Amino acid sequence: MKLSMRRWRLLLFLLSFGLLLPLRAQTAAQVVDIPTRPGVTQRFIYLAPDKPRAAAILLAGGHGGLQLFANGSAKWGDGNFLVRTRDLFAQQGLAVAVVDAPSDRQSAPFLNGFRQSPEHVADLKAVIAWLRDKTGVPVWLVGTSRGTQSAAWTATQLPRVDGGPDGLVLTSAILSDPRGRAVPAMPLERVAVPVLVVHHQQDGCKLCDFSEAPGLMEKFTAAPRKELIAVSGGISRGDACEAWSYHGYNGLETEVVGRIAAWITAH
């Protein structure tokens, strides 16, 4: 069937803004529940191409309580940078797990006060193990905003040989935190896997001042490979610490996800 020029233009427009998936092999998204701690399960959305090159566990910011339903819809967090771009990661050849709060943290304060706990590390270790078994490829932790506190802390507590991640990606990292331990205050010298930090130069969130990002990089002394990717431009709308501002790479989603995926799969 031939498409009219008008329809071709519409298809190109949708593809350019990530609103239509390209016609390539990709599994349908599914909701997975796995046991972690006694009496506790961890829910996540899983999607992947037929032959993933790597796997990424995507950790949302804020309170982290997506409250996923069995059909894959979320009660909260649809606009979060890593939640809304999950299909873009899959299009780049990565298996993806978008992680909710565990079953015993499904009400306020959700992951607040929990991200640097042994229980949270145990939950993420179980997701890493599931992905490794499912895909047979390296598994990376990818966090954004307060999700970077989950990802970085887990990487400091869980070496690769003990079931930890193969790599770490921090986007819009929490660089200062009056309420707790920011990422630079963690024992980052323990992280012995590749580390990518992505930060918007105009990030207006007071906890994520770009000027502190180079100092963060210096703390990853054991990382075999590390890089800071500084981005600029896009659209900033609303609260400077929310997902539709520079903090959430609004308007830059395809570029940022593409650079992350290329870095993860480079070696």
Coordinates of C-alpha atoms in Angstrom, one line a residue:
M1 CA 0.0 0.0 0.0
K2 CA 1.4 3.4 -1.0
L3 CA 1.5 6.2 1.6
S4 CA 0.6 9.7 0.6
M5 CA 3.2 12.4 1.0
R6 CA 1.2 13.8 3.9
R7 CA 1.3 10.5 5.7
W8 CA 5.0 10.1 5.1
R9 CA 5.6 13.5 6.6
L10 CA 3.5 12.5 9.7
L11 CA 5.5 9.3 10.1
L12 CA 8.8 11.2 9.9
F13 CA 7.6 13.8 12.4
L14 CA 6.5 11.1 14.9
L15 CA 9.8 9.2 14.6
S16 CA 11.9 12.4 15.0
F17 CA 10.3 13.1 18.3
G18 CA 10.4 9.5 19.6
L19 CA 6.6 9.2 19.4
L20 CA 6.6 6.2 17.1
L21 CA 8.8 3.2 17.5
P22 CA 10.9 2.2 14.5
L23 CA 10.0 -1.1 12.9
R24 CA 12.6 -3.2 14.5
A25 CA 12.4 -6.4 16.7
Q26 CA 11.4 -5.5 20.2
T27 CA 9.5 -7.4 22.9
A28 CA 6.3 -5.9 24.2
A29 CA 6.7 -4.3 27.6
Q30 CA 5.7 -6.5 30.5
V31 CA 5.4 -6.1 34.2
V32 CA 7.6 -8.4 36.3
D33 CA 7.4 -9.2 40.0
I34 CA 10.4 -11.0 41.6
P35 CA 11.0 -12.0 45.3
T36 CA 13.8 -10.1 47.0
R37 CA 13.7 -10.1 50.8
P38 CA 11.5 -12.3 52.9
G39 CA 7.9 -11.4 52.2
V40 CA 8.9 -8.6 49.8
T41 CA 8.6 -8.4 46.0
Q42 CA 10.1 -6.0 43.5
R43 CA 8.0 -4.8 40.5
F44 CA 9.5 -3.4 37.3
I45 CA 8.6 -2.8 33.7
Y46 CA 10.7 -4.9 31.4
L47 CA 11.2 -4.4 27.6
A48 CA 14.0 -5.3 25.3
P49 CA 15.1 -5.8 21.7
D50 CA 15.5 -9.4 20.5
K51 CA 19.3 -9.3 21.0
P52 CA 20.2 -6.7 23.6
R53 CA 23.7 -5.4 23.7
A54 CA 23.5 -4.5 27.4
A55 CA 20.8 -4.0 30.0
A56 CA 19.9 -0.9 32.0
I57 CA 18.1 -0.7 35.3
L58 CA 16.4 2.7 35.2
L59 CA 15.9 4.4 38.6
A60 CA 13.5 7.4 38.7
G61 CA 14.0 10.4 40.9
G62 CA 11.7 12.0 43.4
H63 CA 10.2 9.7 45.9
G64 CA 10.5 6.8 43.4
G65 CA 7.1 5.3 44.1
L66 CA 5.8 4.7 40.5
Q67 CA 3.0 2.5 41.9
L68 CA 3.0 0.3 38.8
F69 CA -0.2 -1.4 37.8
A70 CA -0.2 -4.9 36.3
N71 CA -0.9 -3.4 32.8
G72 CA 2.3 -1.3 33.0
S73 CA 0.7 2.1 33.7
A74 CA 2.0 4.1 36.6
K75 CA 0.2 6.1 39.3
W76 CA 3.1 8.5 39.5
G77 CA 6.3 9.4 37.5
D78 CA 5.2 9.0 33.9
G79 CA 7.1 12.3 33.1
N80 CA 10.3 11.4 34.8
F81 CA 13.2 11.5 32.4
L82 CA 14.1 7.8 32.6
V83 CA 10.5 6.6 32.8
R84 CA 9.4 8.5 29.7
T85 CA 12.5 7.5 27.7
R86 CA 12.4 3.8 28.3
D87 CA 11.4 3.0 24.7
L88 CA 14.3 5.1 23.5
F89 CA 16.7 3.0 25.5
A90 CA 15.2 -0.2 24.0
Q91 CA 15.5 1.3 20.5
Q92 CA 19.2 1.8 21.1
G93 CA 19.6 -2.0 21.7
L94 CA 19.3 -2.1 25.5
A95 CA 17.2 -4.3 27.6
V96 CA 15.4 -2.1 30.2
A97 CA 14.0 -2.5 33.6
V98 CA 12.1 0.5 35.0
V99 CA 12.1 -0.1 38.8
D100 CA 9.3 0.8 41.2
A101 CA 9.5 1.0 45.0
P102 CA 9.3 -2.5 46.5
S103 CA 6.1 -4.0 47.8
D104 CA 6.8 -2.9 51.4
R105 CA 7.3 0.7 50.3
Q106 CA 4.2 1.3 48.3
S107 CA 3.0 4.2 50.3
A108 CA 4.5 7.5 51.4
P109 CA 7.4 8.2 51.9
F110 CA 8.1 5.4 49.3
L111 CA 11.9 5.5 48.7
N112 CA 12.6 8.6 50.6
G113 CA 14.9 7.6 53.5
F114 CA 15.3 4.2 52.0
R115 CA 17.6 4.7 49.0
Q116 CA 20.8 4.1 51.0
S117 CA 19.6 1.1 53.1
P118 CA 20.7 -2.5 52.9
E119 CA 17.2 -3.5 52.0
H120 CA 17.2 -1.3 48.9
V121 CA 20.6 -2.7 47.9
A122 CA 19.2 -6.2 48.3
D123 CA 16.2 -5.4 46.1
L124 CA 18.4 -4.0 43.3
K125 CA 20.8 -6.9 43.6
A126 CA 17.8 -9.2 42.8
V127 CA 16.9 -7.2 39.8
I128 CA 20.5 -7.2 38.5
A129 CA 20.5 -11.0 38.9
W130 CA 17.2 -11.4 37.1
L131 CA 18.4 -9.3 34.2
R132 CA 21.7 -11.1 33.9
D133 CA 19.9 -14.5 33.8
K134 CA 17.3 -13.2 31.3
T135 CA 19.6 -11.5 28.9
G136 CA 23.2 -12.8 29.4
V137 CA 24.6 -9.2 28.9
P138 CA 26.2 -6.6 31.2
V139 CA 23.8 -4.9 33.5
W140 CA 24.1 -1.2 34.3
L141 CA 22.5 0.9 36.9
V142 CA 21.2 4.2 35.5
G143 CA 19.8 6.8 37.9
T144 CA 18.4 10.3 37.5
S145 CA 18.1 13.0 40.2
R146 CA 17.4 11.2 43.5
G147 CA 17.6 8.0 41.6
T148 CA 21.4 8.7 41.4
Q149 CA 21.5 8.2 45.2
S150 CA 20.1 4.7 44.7
A151 CA 22.4 3.8 41.9
A152 CA 25.6 5.2 43.3
W153 CA 25.0 3.9 46.8
T154 CA 24.3 0.4 45.5
A155 CA 27.5 0.5 43.4
T156 CA 29.5 1.4 46.5
Q157 CA 28.0 -1.4 48.5
L158 CA 27.8 -4.2 45.9
P159 CA 31.0 -5.0 43.9
R160 CA 30.6 -6.7 40.5
V161 CA 31.9 -10.0 41.9
D162 CA 29.2 -10.0 44.6
G163 CA 26.3 -9.5 42.1
G164 CA 26.8 -5.8 41.6
P165 CA 26.4 -3.8 38.4
D166 CA 28.7 -3.9 35.4
G167 CA 28.6 -0.1 35.1
L168 CA 27.0 3.1 36.5
V169 CA 25.3 6.0 34.8
L170 CA 24.3 9.1 36.8
T171 CA 22.2 11.8 35.2
S172 CA 21.4 15.0 37.0
A173 CA 23.2 13.7 40.1
I174 CA 22.3 15.0 43.5
L175 CA 25.5 16.9 44.3
S176 CA 24.4 18.4 47.6
D177 CA 21.6 17.4 50.0
P178 CA 20.7 19.1 53.2
R179 CA 18.4 16.2 54.0
G180 CA 21.0 13.4 53.7
R181 CA 24.1 12.0 52.0
A182 CA 24.6 13.4 48.5
V183 CA 26.4 11.4 45.9
P184 CA 29.8 13.1 46.4
A185 CA 29.7 12.2 50.1
M186 CA 29.5 8.5 49.4
P187 CA 32.6 6.2 49.4
L188 CA 32.9 6.4 45.6
E189 CA 36.5 5.1 45.7
R190 CA 34.9 1.7 46.1
V191 CA 33.2 1.8 42.6
A192 CA 35.4 -0.3 40.4
V193 CA 33.2 -0.3 37.3
P194 CA 32.9 2.2 34.4
V195 CA 31.1 5.4 35.4
L196 CA 29.3 7.9 33.1
V197 CA 28.0 11.2 34.5
V198 CA 25.6 13.2 32.4
H199 CA 24.7 16.7 33.6
H200 CA 23.0 19.7 32.0
Q201 CA 25.1 22.8 32.2
Q202 CA 22.1 25.0 32.9
D203 CA 20.5 22.7 35.5
G204 CA 18.7 25.1 37.8
C205 CA 18.1 22.6 40.7
K206 CA 19.9 23.8 43.8
L207 CA 20.9 20.3 44.6
C208 CA 22.5 19.7 41.2
D209 CA 24.8 22.7 40.5
F210 CA 26.8 21.8 37.4
S211 CA 29.9 23.5 38.9
E212 CA 30.2 20.6 41.3
A213 CA 30.1 17.9 38.7
P214 CA 33.9 17.9 37.9
G215 CA 34.6 17.4 41.6
L216 CA 32.3 14.4 41.6
M217 CA 34.3 12.8 38.8
E218 CA 37.5 13.1 40.8
K219 CA 36.1 10.8 43.5
F220 CA 35.7 7.8 41.2
T221 CA 39.4 6.9 41.7
A222 CA 38.9 3.1 41.0
A223 CA 36.7 3.4 37.9
P224 CA 38.5 1.8 34.9
R225 CA 36.7 4.2 32.6
K226 CA 34.9 7.4 33.4
E227 CA 33.5 10.5 31.6
L228 CA 31.5 13.6 32.3
I229 CA 29.1 14.5 29.4
A230 CA 27.9 18.1 29.7
V231 CA 24.9 19.0 27.7
S232 CA 23.2 22.2 27.0
G233 CA 20.0 23.6 25.3
G234 CA 16.6 22.1 25.2
I235 CA 13.5 23.5 27.0
S236 CA 13.1 24.4 30.6
R237 CA 9.6 24.6 31.9
G238 CA 8.2 24.6 35.5
D239 CA 10.1 23.7 38.6
A240 CA 13.9 23.7 38.1
C241 CA 14.1 20.4 40.0
E242 CA 11.4 18.6 38.0
A243 CA 11.4 16.5 34.8
W244 CA 10.3 19.1 32.3
S245 CA 13.1 21.6 33.0
Y246 CA 16.8 21.4 32.0
H247 CA 17.1 19.0 34.9
G248 CA 15.1 16.4 33.0
Y249 CA 16.6 17.0 29.6
N250 CA 13.4 18.3 28.1
G251 CA 13.7 18.5 24.4
L252 CA 17.0 16.6 24.4
E253 CA 15.8 13.1 25.2
T254 CA 16.9 11.4 21.9
E255 CA 20.3 13.0 22.0
V256 CA 21.0 12.2 25.7
V257 CA 19.7 8.6 25.5
G258 CA 21.7 8.0 22.4
R259 CA 24.9 9.2 24.0
I260 CA 24.3 7.1 27.1
A261 CA 23.6 4.0 25.1
A262 CA 26.7 4.6 22.9
W263 CA 28.9 4.9 25.9
I264 CA 27.5 1.8 27.6
T265 CA 28.0 -0.3 24.5
A266 CA 31.4 1.2 23.5
H267 CA 33.5 -1.5 25.1

